[in-house]
Amino acid sequence: MKTVLDWNQGWVFSKKSSEDVDPGILLSGAEPVSVPHTWYVDGEYYQGDGIYQKVFTPDLDPGQRMFCRFYGVDKVCSVFLNGQKIGGHEGGYSIFALEMTHCVKNHEQNILTVIANNEKGDHVNPLSGDFTIFGGIIRRVEMIIAEQTCFDYTYYGTDGVLANTVIGEPLGDDRPSEGIVRVKSYILMPENDPGKKTIRYELWDHQGQLAGRSDGIAGEETAICIDDPVRWNGRNDPYVYTLSATLLDEGRAIDKVEKRVGFRSIRLDSEKGFFLNGDHIKLNGVAKHQDSAGVFAAAGPENWDRDMELICEIGANAVRLSHYQHPQYIYDKCDQMGLVVWAEVPVLKMTQHPELFENARHQLKELILQNMHHPSICFWGLQNEIAIFGEQPYMHENVKQLNQLAKFLDPFRFTAGANLNTVEYDSPLNKITDTTAYNIYFGWYYGEMEDYGTFLDGFHRENPEIPLAISEYGVDCNLQFHSAHPTVKDYSEEFQSVFHETVYPQMQSRDYVWGTFVWNMFDFVSGVRDEGGVKYRNNKGLVTHDRAVRKDSFYYYKALWSREPFVHIAEKRFQKRDEAHIRIKVYSNMPDVTLCFDGREQKRSSDHGVFIFDPVPLKEGDNVFAVYAGNLKDEAVFTKVDAPEKAYAYTDPNPGLNVRNWFTDEAEKEKLFPAGKYSIMDTINVLLDNNQVMKLLDSGWPKVGAYMRDTIGTFTLEQAAAHSKTICTAEELKEMNQCLTQISK
């Protein structure tokens, strides 16, 4: 039988070019590290090579095999044993394993060298995205010692055993539904062993009782059938079975694999939404990136446990694990906690580079084969905002091929794509996958908060047959900033709350919207960002990057989703107030709350989780308020001051780049940006398509032209300048606009 050893300790690391390294020689002056490990540091977004080495002395019995299994190396890597390359991997988030047997020196010192690289490149996904490619051996490493005949641990990063489940509806009053585990195994064996090997498959229930059994042949699909299985039923009852696969050689067990599986039926209806085991469920979801404060991408179980605790505390029943494959540990936790999962590959920019598309196919195959046994996964995401640089016909064909591959590998789950607002309702991108979803940011990047309902109704009216979801929506929030009258781009905690209170009901009230995913559950690293007074972060999270602070908007969703009774006074961090009267907001999932202050009481009722007390008088100095809901209590202190607290207000360091400051009425706006002429209000894609425009920009503002070719194509030039803050000054932006408006469309 095999032995699996933790190989996370005893590594050394050096940040240097692979051209300066002999992989067969020990590094000099290297830093001792353990893995998971990343070289990323805020303010030092190094993109290049990182060298890892591990020295080991194996003790193998004659005929044993040796593998090294990596759970994630970001983004591409080459692996050497004693100076000889034994393989590599392209893609930073999926598992892969390499056999070391042919190069290992038994009972002697061996040098394992891993050269990782996190440069953008042009042939490995992702090419772009508002998140960081951290670099490094970002997930754990294992050594596997197995017999000569064993499961194939190199088969697309799987453990050699592929399992999926199917469940039928009841066939009649006296005929229960049938659960089927479809299982297929791949093995390695000596070339001189022509015999077929038997694999014994057994299914065990929660009580450790044998529920089903079947023997099969390696390389051939086998089924285990059981009558009326207990169903995996989301948060209500996340029941799983244990599947064991034992490889036999003349009756002797020589290798074994175990994994959890579950039985459930899923259905999508374009009018009524998502159904789990025949019951309608509105998917109230959050999206999640992989990084945590301090460790960044090199997070571990203690970080992931905290993440899942917070997701369950808020009451979510679904999670979008974006924008790449997440650790197996996370998928296992979703199985155990009953969270419906949208899993996806890192296809965020699509070009006509054939190697890039083949890499997308390979990463999709890894994602599905490594994870299709998880009952929590109900959606395979095939692309995210690929039209952000412009929509082209070849994209439709590529997504179609990815969809066909996903359906071939796993016909029992839904395929999905996430589009942005510029993708038209009738775009082919909306009609390839089983369901489509939109990342939309009305009221933040464009439009008004009230536009969500109009957008959704318009899509559904034109595409009544397409199941629709919202895969992203949110706004940035810096907990330092506060306002009694919050407005867009003031980055206040209060505006984030108002946004979600305004936007979410528009989606929730429409039955045809099968699910929503808040962007994002947690603040996350974006190494090139500098927005809202915070560098290197996307601050759209409901929880801070260190998981220490739940923002007020967290409690809004908890009030709507959670079954755990609570009460929370909002805006506590907005402590210093200069008004004689203030409004106090309370979030709770209880029907009634009572506010007590200065010997007085006020009671409010609500059926939507938000309780408003307005006006509430403030006296000089500290004012203590308590709120009660049944036996629950929360307190807050608001301090009356003479003048507004300056630290609460966001000051734009580049106010001239904000074009909204250039005009006070529509007449002025029309003069600055005349119809039929190019201007900075045109999108990057539109400007790039005109040679005269680009010749003008390249000659007068070459930094701008270069930036345009490498940024989000659906941004306007004005948005790109404001987002970058470094490609031009306000005066240069105005001069650019004057020149562009001399060119007719």
XYZ file of C-alpha atoms in Angstrom, residues 60 203 263 290 543 585 604 722:
8
model
C 12.532 2.889 -1.203
C -19.784 2.978 -0.767
C -26.420 12.353 -4.351
C -7.952 32.737 -2.271
C -15.216 41.599 5.548
C -29.799 52.240 11.658
C -39.561 49.624 15.232
C -8.679 57.849 -13.296
